[in-house]
Short mmCIF file of C-alpha atoms and ligand atoms in Angstrom, two decimals:
data_model
loop_
_atom_site.label_atom_id
_atom_site.label_comp_id
_atom_site.label_asym_id
_atom_site.label_seq_id
_atom_site.Cartn_x
_atom_site.Cartn_y
_atom_site.Cartn_z
CA UNK A 1 13.60 2.24 13.59
CA UNK A 2 15.82 -1.02 13.49
CA UNK A 3 18.58 -0.64 10.96
CA UNK A 4 17.58 -3.72 7.95
CA UNK A 5 13.92 -4.01 9.39
CA UNK A 6 12.65 -7.02 7.21
CA UNK A 7 9.78 -5.54 4.81
CA UNK A 8 7.03 -7.01 2.86
CA UNK A 9 5.09 -4.77 0.43
CA UNK A 10 1.68 -5.85 -1.08
CA UNK A 11 0.25 -3.85 -3.40
CA UNK A 12 -1.55 -3.75 -6.36
CA UNK A 13 0.64 -0.68 -8.83
CA UNK A 14 -1.38 1.59 -9.32
CA UNK A 15 0.10 5.06 -9.43
CA UNK A 16 0.58 5.51 -5.97
CA UNK A 17 1.89 2.34 -5.27
CA UNK A 18 4.64 2.74 -7.71
CA UNK A 19 5.85 5.32 -5.41
CA UNK A 20 5.61 3.34 -2.54
CA UNK A 21 7.57 0.84 -5.03
CA UNK A 22 10.30 3.06 -5.29
CA UNK A 23 10.11 4.61 -2.07
CA UNK A 24 10.79 0.95 -0.09
CA UNK A 25 13.20 -0.13 -3.18
CA UNK A 26 15.34 3.31 -2.69
CA UNK A 27 15.25 2.66 2.06
CA UNK A 28 16.70 -1.11 0.70
CA UNK A 29 19.44 0.16 -1.23
CA UNK A 30 20.30 2.65 0.85
CA UNK A 31 20.50 -0.27 3.46
CA UNK A 32 18.14 1.58 6.42
CA UNK A 33 15.31 -1.83 4.93
CA UNK A 34 15.66 -5.60 3.26
CA UNK A 35 12.59 -5.25 1.46
CA UNK A 36 12.08 -8.99 1.30
CA UNK A 37 9.31 -9.55 -0.93
CA UNK A 38 6.94 -7.57 -3.24
CA UNK A 39 3.40 -9.53 -3.71
CA UNK A 40 1.45 -8.10 -6.35
CA UNK A 41 -2.37 -8.61 -5.87
CA UNK A 42 -5.18 -7.88 -8.69
CA UNK A 43 -6.30 -4.00 -8.47
CA UNK A 44 -7.53 -1.44 -10.68
CA UNK A 45 -6.13 -3.52 -12.68
CA UNK A 46 -5.40 -7.71 -13.49
CA UNK A 47 -2.90 -9.68 -12.26
CA UNK A 48 -1.01 -9.69 -15.25
CA UNK A 49 -0.51 -5.76 -15.11
CA UNK A 50 -0.33 -5.40 -11.68
CA UNK A 51 2.86 -8.37 -11.83
CA UNK A 52 4.57 -6.38 -14.68
CA UNK A 53 4.04 -3.01 -13.22
CA UNK A 54 5.39 -4.05 -9.84
CA UNK A 55 8.59 -6.21 -11.73
CA UNK A 56 9.20 -2.94 -14.24
CA UNK A 57 8.84 -0.35 -11.48
CA UNK A 58 10.93 -2.48 -9.26
CA UNK A 59 13.67 -2.20 -12.32
CA UNK A 60 13.65 1.51 -12.90
CA UNK A 61 14.04 1.65 -8.84
CA UNK A 62 17.27 -0.10 -8.98
CA UNK A 63 16.29 -2.81 -6.51
CA UNK A 64 18.27 -5.84 -6.81
CA UNK A 65 17.22 -9.29 -7.62
CA UNK A 66 17.07 -10.51 -3.82
CA UNK A 67 13.95 -8.82 -3.79
CA UNK A 68 11.23 -11.54 -4.45
CA UNK A 69 8.21 -10.65 -6.31
CA UNK A 70 5.05 -12.99 -6.34
CA UNK A 71 1.68 -12.91 -8.17
CA UNK A 72 -0.73 -12.84 -5.62
CA UNK A 73 -4.77 -13.36 -6.09
CA UNK A 74 -6.03 -12.92 -9.15
CA UNK A 75 -9.56 -11.27 -8.12
CA UNK A 76 -11.34 -10.74 -5.37
CA UNK A 77 -12.35 -13.52 -2.79
CA UNK A 78 -16.12 -13.59 -2.93
CA UNK A 79 -17.29 -11.70 -5.60
CA UNK A 80 -16.48 -10.94 -9.26
CA UNK A 81 -13.66 -8.31 -9.21
CA UNK A 82 -14.08 -4.81 -10.70
CA UNK A 83 -11.49 -3.35 -12.48
CA UNK A 84 -11.02 0.45 -12.66
CA UNK A 85 -9.01 1.62 -15.23
CA UNK A 86 -10.14 4.74 -15.35
CA UNK A 87 -8.30 5.50 -11.98
CA UNK A 88 -4.58 4.03 -12.73
CA UNK A 89 -4.91 3.54 -16.77
CA UNK A 90 -5.35 0.85 -19.38
CA UNK A 91 -2.43 -1.12 -17.66
CA UNK A 92 -2.32 0.56 -14.34
CA UNK A 93 0.92 2.70 -15.61
CA UNK A 94 -1.02 6.15 -16.38
CA UNK A 95 1.07 7.51 -19.19
CA UNK A 96 4.16 5.67 -18.45
CA UNK A 97 5.23 3.42 -21.32
CA UNK A 98 7.14 0.79 -18.36
CA UNK A 99 9.92 -1.01 -20.29
CA UNK A 100 8.44 -4.51 -21.45
CA UNK A 101 10.97 -7.27 -20.42
CA UNK A 102 11.44 -10.51 -22.05
CA UNK A 103 11.84 -13.34 -20.09
CA UNK A 104 15.34 -14.23 -18.77
CA UNK A 105 16.72 -10.67 -20.09
CA UNK A 106 16.68 -9.44 -16.24
CA UNK A 107 18.52 -10.46 -13.04
CA UNK A 108 14.80 -10.30 -12.04
CA UNK A 109 12.47 -13.50 -11.93
CA UNK A 110 8.72 -13.82 -11.23
CA UNK A 111 9.03 -15.81 -8.18
CA UNK A 112 7.33 -19.78 -8.41
CA UNK A 113 5.41 -19.31 -5.24
CA UNK A 114 2.15 -17.64 -4.59
CA UNK A 115 2.20 -14.47 -3.48
CA UNK A 116 0.27 -16.00 -0.15
CA UNK A 117 2.98 -18.61 -0.08
CA UNK A 118 5.40 -15.56 0.23
CA UNK A 119 3.80 -14.29 3.17
CA UNK A 120 3.82 -17.01 4.70
CA UNK A 121 7.49 -17.98 4.07
CA UNK A 122 8.60 -14.75 4.87
CA UNK A 123 6.93 -14.12 8.41
CA UNK A 124 8.30 -17.62 9.11
CA UNK A 125 11.65 -16.57 8.48
CA UNK A 126 11.82 -13.19 10.54
CA UNK A 127 9.70 -14.53 13.45
CA UNK A 128 8.39 -11.08 14.69
CA UNK A 129 10.38 -8.45 12.83
CA UNK A 130 8.65 -8.61 9.21
CA UNK A 131 6.77 -5.74 8.40
CA UNK A 132 3.90 -6.05 6.41
CA UNK A 133 2.39 -2.57 4.20
CA UNK A 134 -1.06 -3.74 2.09
CA UNK A 135 -1.76 -0.83 -0.65
CA UNK A 136 -3.80 -3.03 -2.49
CA UNK A 137 -7.08 -5.17 -1.95
CA UNK A 138 -6.55 -7.23 0.85
CA UNK A 139 -7.24 -10.58 -1.20
CA UNK A 140 -3.84 -12.16 -1.15
CA UNK A 141 -3.47 -11.39 3.11
CA UNK A 142 -6.96 -13.53 3.65
CA UNK A 143 -5.04 -16.36 1.23
CA UNK A 144 -1.74 -16.31 3.54
CA UNK A 145 -4.20 -16.23 6.60
CA UNK A 146 -5.84 -19.33 5.60
CA UNK A 147 -1.87 -21.09 5.09
CA UNK A 148 -0.81 -19.77 8.40
CA UNK A 149 -3.36 -18.66 10.81
CA UNK A 150 -1.01 -17.60 13.01
CA UNK A 151 0.34 -15.00 10.69
CA UNK A 152 -0.33 -11.74 13.06
CA UNK A 153 1.80 -13.36 15.40
CA UNK A 154 4.55 -13.74 13.24
CA UNK A 155 4.58 -10.14 12.16
CA UNK A 156 6.23 -7.10 13.84
CA UNK A 157 3.55 -5.39 12.35
CA UNK A 158 0.82 -4.90 9.41
CA UNK A 159 0.16 -1.67 8.17
CA UNK A 160 -2.78 -1.21 6.17
CA UNK A 161 -3.86 1.03 3.23
CA UNK A 162 -7.36 0.83 3.41
CA UNK A 163 -11.00 2.12 4.53
CA UNK A 164 -12.56 5.57 5.88
CA UNK A 165 -13.13 6.81 9.54
CA UNK A 166 -14.56 9.63 11.22
CA UNK A 167 -17.09 10.26 8.84
CA UNK A 168 -14.70 11.08 5.89
CA UNK A 169 -16.36 9.93 2.62
CA UNK A 170 -15.52 7.08 0.66
CA UNK A 171 -13.90 7.47 -2.44
CA UNK A 172 -15.86 4.72 -3.92
CA UNK A 173 -19.45 4.47 -2.57
CA UNK A 174 -20.44 7.28 -0.06
CA UNK A 175 -18.96 5.31 3.22
CA UNK A 176 -16.20 2.73 1.30
CA UNK A 177 -12.48 3.22 0.22
CA UNK A 178 -11.41 1.07 -3.00
CA UNK A 179 -9.22 -1.06 -1.49
CA UNK A 180 -11.69 -2.53 0.90
CA UNK A 181 -14.63 -1.97 -1.42
CA UNK A 182 -13.41 -4.44 -4.01
CA UNK A 183 -12.71 -7.27 -1.81
CA UNK A 184 -14.82 -6.20 1.30
CA UNK A 185 -14.95 -10.22 2.40
CA UNK A 186 -10.97 -10.07 2.90
CA UNK A 187 -10.15 -6.87 4.14
CA UNK A 188 -13.21 -8.48 7.28
CA UNK A 189 -10.48 -11.96 7.27
CA UNK A 190 -7.75 -9.61 8.25
CA UNK A 191 -9.98 -7.68 11.04
CA UNK A 192 -11.47 -11.33 12.18
CA UNK A 193 -7.80 -13.03 12.08
CA UNK A 194 -6.35 -10.32 14.11
CA UNK A 195 -9.39 -10.07 16.71
CA UNK A 196 -8.44 -14.33 17.05
CA UNK A 197 -5.09 -13.73 17.51
CA UNK A 198 -5.25 -10.79 20.01
CA UNK A 199 -8.07 -12.73 22.33
CA UNK A 200 -5.50 -15.48 22.02
CA UNK A 201 -2.32 -13.67 22.94
CA UNK A 202 -2.96 -9.65 23.73
CA UNK A 203 1.10 -9.26 23.06
CA UNK A 204 0.21 -9.90 19.14
CA UNK A 205 0.21 -5.84 17.72
CA UNK A 206 -3.16 -4.84 16.42
CA UNK A 207 -2.93 -4.36 12.31
CA UNK A 208 -2.50 -0.20 11.70
CA UNK A 209 -5.58 0.33 9.29
CA UNK A 210 -4.38 4.00 7.14
CA UNK A 211 -7.82 5.22 5.97
CA UNK A 212 -8.90 8.14 3.38
CA UNK A 213 -9.53 10.76 6.27
CA UNK A 214 -5.49 10.52 6.59
CA UNK A 215 -3.97 9.41 3.16
CA UNK A 216 -6.23 11.92 0.99
CA UNK A 217 -4.10 14.91 2.43
CA UNK A 218 -0.78 13.31 1.09
CA UNK A 219 -1.31 15.27 -2.49
CA UNK A 220 0.95 15.34 -5.56
CA UNK A 221 0.98 18.49 -7.25
CA UNK A 222 2.24 19.01 -10.71
CA UNK A 223 5.18 21.33 -9.50
CA UNK A 224 6.15 18.29 -7.16
CA UNK A 225 6.98 16.40 -10.52
CA UNK A 226 8.48 19.62 -11.32
CA UNK A 227 10.57 18.57 -8.71
CA UNK A 228 11.52 15.76 -9.15
CA UNK A 229 12.64 16.17 -12.40
CA UNK A 230 15.17 19.17 -11.29
CA UNK A 231 16.33 16.87 -8.94
CA UNK A 232 16.48 14.07 -11.19
CA UNK A 233 18.42 16.18 -14.25
CA UNK A 234 21.47 16.73 -11.13
CA UNK A 235 21.46 13.10 -10.34
CA UNK A 236 22.20 10.21 -11.76
CA UNK A 237 20.84 8.61 -14.93
CA UNK A 238 18.52 5.91 -13.23
CA UNK A 239 16.43 8.61 -11.11
CA UNK A 240 16.43 10.30 -14.38
CA UNK A 241 14.53 7.01 -15.87
CA UNK A 242 12.90 6.42 -12.76
CA UNK A 243 11.55 10.23 -12.92
CA UNK A 244 10.32 9.94 -16.22
CA UNK A 245 8.28 7.11 -15.81
CA UNK A 246 6.49 8.09 -12.80
CA UNK A 247 5.92 12.04 -14.10
CA UNK A 248 4.33 10.05 -16.69
CA UNK A 249 2.01 8.16 -15.48
CA UNK A 250 1.34 10.76 -12.36
CA UNK A 251 0.17 12.93 -15.20
CA UNK A 252 -2.92 10.37 -15.54
CA UNK A 253 -3.29 10.37 -11.99
CA UNK A 254 -3.54 14.52 -12.25
CA UNK A 255 -6.44 13.77 -14.86
CA UNK A 256 -7.90 11.58 -12.88
CA UNK A 257 -8.18 13.48 -9.78
CA UNK A 258 -9.48 16.46 -12.12
CA UNK A 259 -12.51 14.26 -13.60
CA UNK A 260 -13.71 13.88 -10.26
CA UNK A 261 -13.47 17.23 -9.32
CA UNK A 262 -10.65 17.04 -6.92
CA UNK A 263 -8.72 19.19 -9.27
CA UNK A 264 -5.37 18.10 -10.99
CA UNK A 265 -3.39 17.15 -8.35
CA UNK A 266 -3.46 13.50 -6.88
CA UNK A 267 -3.44 11.86 -3.69
CA UNK A 268 -0.97 9.74 -3.08
CA UNK A 269 -2.30 7.40 -0.31
CA UNK A 270 0.18 4.43 -0.90
CA UNK A 271 3.53 6.27 -0.24
CA UNK A 272 2.39 7.82 2.60
CA UNK A 273 1.21 4.73 4.50
CA UNK A 274 4.78 2.63 3.30
CA UNK A 275 6.73 5.65 5.06
CA UNK A 276 4.69 5.53 8.10
CA UNK A 277 5.29 1.69 8.35
CA UNK A 278 8.78 2.76 8.66
CA UNK A 279 8.39 5.59 11.08
CA UNK A 280 5.61 4.17 13.48
CA UNK A 281 7.27 7.35 15.21
CA UNK A 282 5.20 9.44 13.64
CA UNK A 283 2.11 7.78 13.68
CA UNK A 284 -0.93 8.86 15.86
CA UNK A 285 -3.13 5.90 16.40
CA UNK A 286 -6.10 5.00 18.21
CA UNK A 287 -7.28 1.58 19.63
CA UNK A 288 -10.65 0.01 17.85
CA UNK A 289 -12.50 -2.49 17.40
CA UNK A 290 -12.90 -3.26 12.98
CA UNK A 291 -15.08 -4.80 10.82
CA UNK A 292 -16.08 -4.52 7.51
CA UNK A 293 -19.53 -4.66 6.13
CA UNK A 294 -20.04 -7.26 3.94
CA UNK A 295 -24.16 -7.63 3.08
CA UNK A 296 -25.55 -3.81 3.07
CA UNK A 297 -27.27 -2.62 0.01
CA UNK A 298 -25.65 0.76 0.90
CA UNK A 299 -22.99 0.07 3.34
CA UNK A 300 -21.14 -2.70 1.53
CA UNK A 301 -17.31 -2.15 2.11
CA UNK A 302 -17.82 -0.04 4.59
CA UNK A 303 -15.56 0.18 7.49
CA UNK A 304 -17.13 0.07 11.06
CA UNK A 305 -14.88 1.03 14.24
CA UNK A 306 -16.11 0.23 17.46
CA UNK A 307 -14.07 2.89 19.81
CA UNK A 308 -16.77 2.18 22.66
CA UNK A 309 -16.83 -1.40 23.15
CA UNK A 310 -20.12 -1.89 22.03
CA UNK A 311 -19.13 -5.32 20.84
CA UNK A 312 -17.39 -6.07 23.90
CA UNK A 313 -14.16 -7.11 21.91
CA UNK A 314 -10.72 -6.05 22.40
CA UNK A 315 -9.08 -3.72 20.16
CA UNK A 316 -7.90 -5.63 16.77
CA UNK A 317 -6.87 -2.44 15.12
CA UNK A 318 -4.64 0.70 15.00
CA UNK A 319 -6.58 3.38 13.18
CA UNK A 320 -3.52 6.22 12.11
CA UNK A 321 -5.53 9.09 12.83
CA UNK A 322 -2.76 11.99 12.08
CA UNK A 323 1.22 12.08 12.02
CA UNK A 324 3.11 13.50 14.51
CA UNK A 325 4.89 14.92 11.77
CA UNK A 326 6.25 19.38 11.42
CA UNK A 327 4.86 19.90 8.02
CA UNK A 328 2.54 17.23 8.00
CA UNK A 329 1.79 14.56 4.75
CA UNK A 330 3.77 17.69 2.51
CA UNK A 331 7.03 16.77 4.25
CA UNK A 332 6.89 13.28 4.22
CA UNK A 333 6.50 13.47 0.35
CA UNK A 334 10.00 15.15 0.93
CA UNK A 335 11.39 12.52 2.69
CA UNK A 336 10.18 9.95 0.18
CA UNK A 337 11.22 12.17 -2.70
CA UNK A 338 14.69 12.57 -0.81
CA UNK A 339 15.12 9.21 -0.35
CA UNK A 340 14.74 8.55 -4.03
CA UNK A 341 17.53 10.64 -4.93
CA UNK A 342 19.56 8.96 -2.57
CA UNK A 343 22.07 6.78 -4.36
CA UNK A 344 22.32 4.49 -2.04
O1 RIB B 401 -8.67 4.64 -2.20
C1 RIB B 401 -6.76 4.12 -2.34
C2 RIB B 401 -6.56 3.16 -2.95
O2 RIB B 401 -6.78 2.70 -3.99
C3 RIB B 401 -4.45 3.37 -2.76
O3 RIB B 401 -4.13 2.08 -2.86
C4 RIB B 401 -4.56 3.48 -4.36
O4 RIB B 401 -3.51 3.21 -4.99
C5 RIB B 401 -6.58 3.34 -4.80
O5 RIB B 401 -6.47 2.31 -6.14
CA1 CA B 402 -2.87 0.87 -4.62
#
């Protein structure tokens, strides 16, 4: 990874999004990336809460006010937005009581630009350099593509947590993953935009899609939460506060996973994807032509990969099918935790 790579995160915090925010903020504080912007998109909870949470998690993670935060899409592109507070808690932060912010009392203010505008401005400001990570619905990205159809060409890489592949079951319907399921039209617009961009210019990098078949392997356990608290106890006060809030949030996520039969643990998709965006060498990818089913009664939200060229289209996506990391996703979560403890 090059030094100070500019990075944009579009997220819907969200408990595992909080880990992605904290991780990227830590990498930014340590000077290994330049986290240029965070876009909060409506997701499992509404836009007011995802914005509130993005701001609060960035404050807790010690990110400077130079990290712009903008409000993205307030809902899905075509259909009414389905909120799911049972997954991440009524306000998207589980049991964590995030510090309430009063306007004007902290250095970080919400950017006046829309999330879509921030996408476009950052991509234009860093042509060919910006690494963009999406860990929520693609609604804001779809709006950004309307503003700037050349966005795929302007980015260095797009990395999306979205979909499920290779027959791995969905977590929302039998065939769909939540980020895609909540706004399939937006996810499909992303696929079509990358298809058009790559047809016009094969040098455009295919978008990377990380599905449940990969991300469900990133499992945060109660024992890891204990380790995070122990690590914080021997570090500075900032980490203590961040760790306590994360652990409170994760406890809710453990209960949710337990309630759906996964056990008392949490699948933390988003920090794995954020880590992969910074460690491209660790991704095992396969080129495919990807579309999202938007119509099927039983298949809406399904990510449909063409591996054999049935559609006669060039690859618009790289599926991240595995990690070439000794120790696998668990070792990645160790690295995420180590980054959080880095005083920067
Ligand atoms: O399906 C997993 C995705 O939806 C993750 O981004 C997670 O935050 C969840 O709500
Ligand atoms: Ca998310």
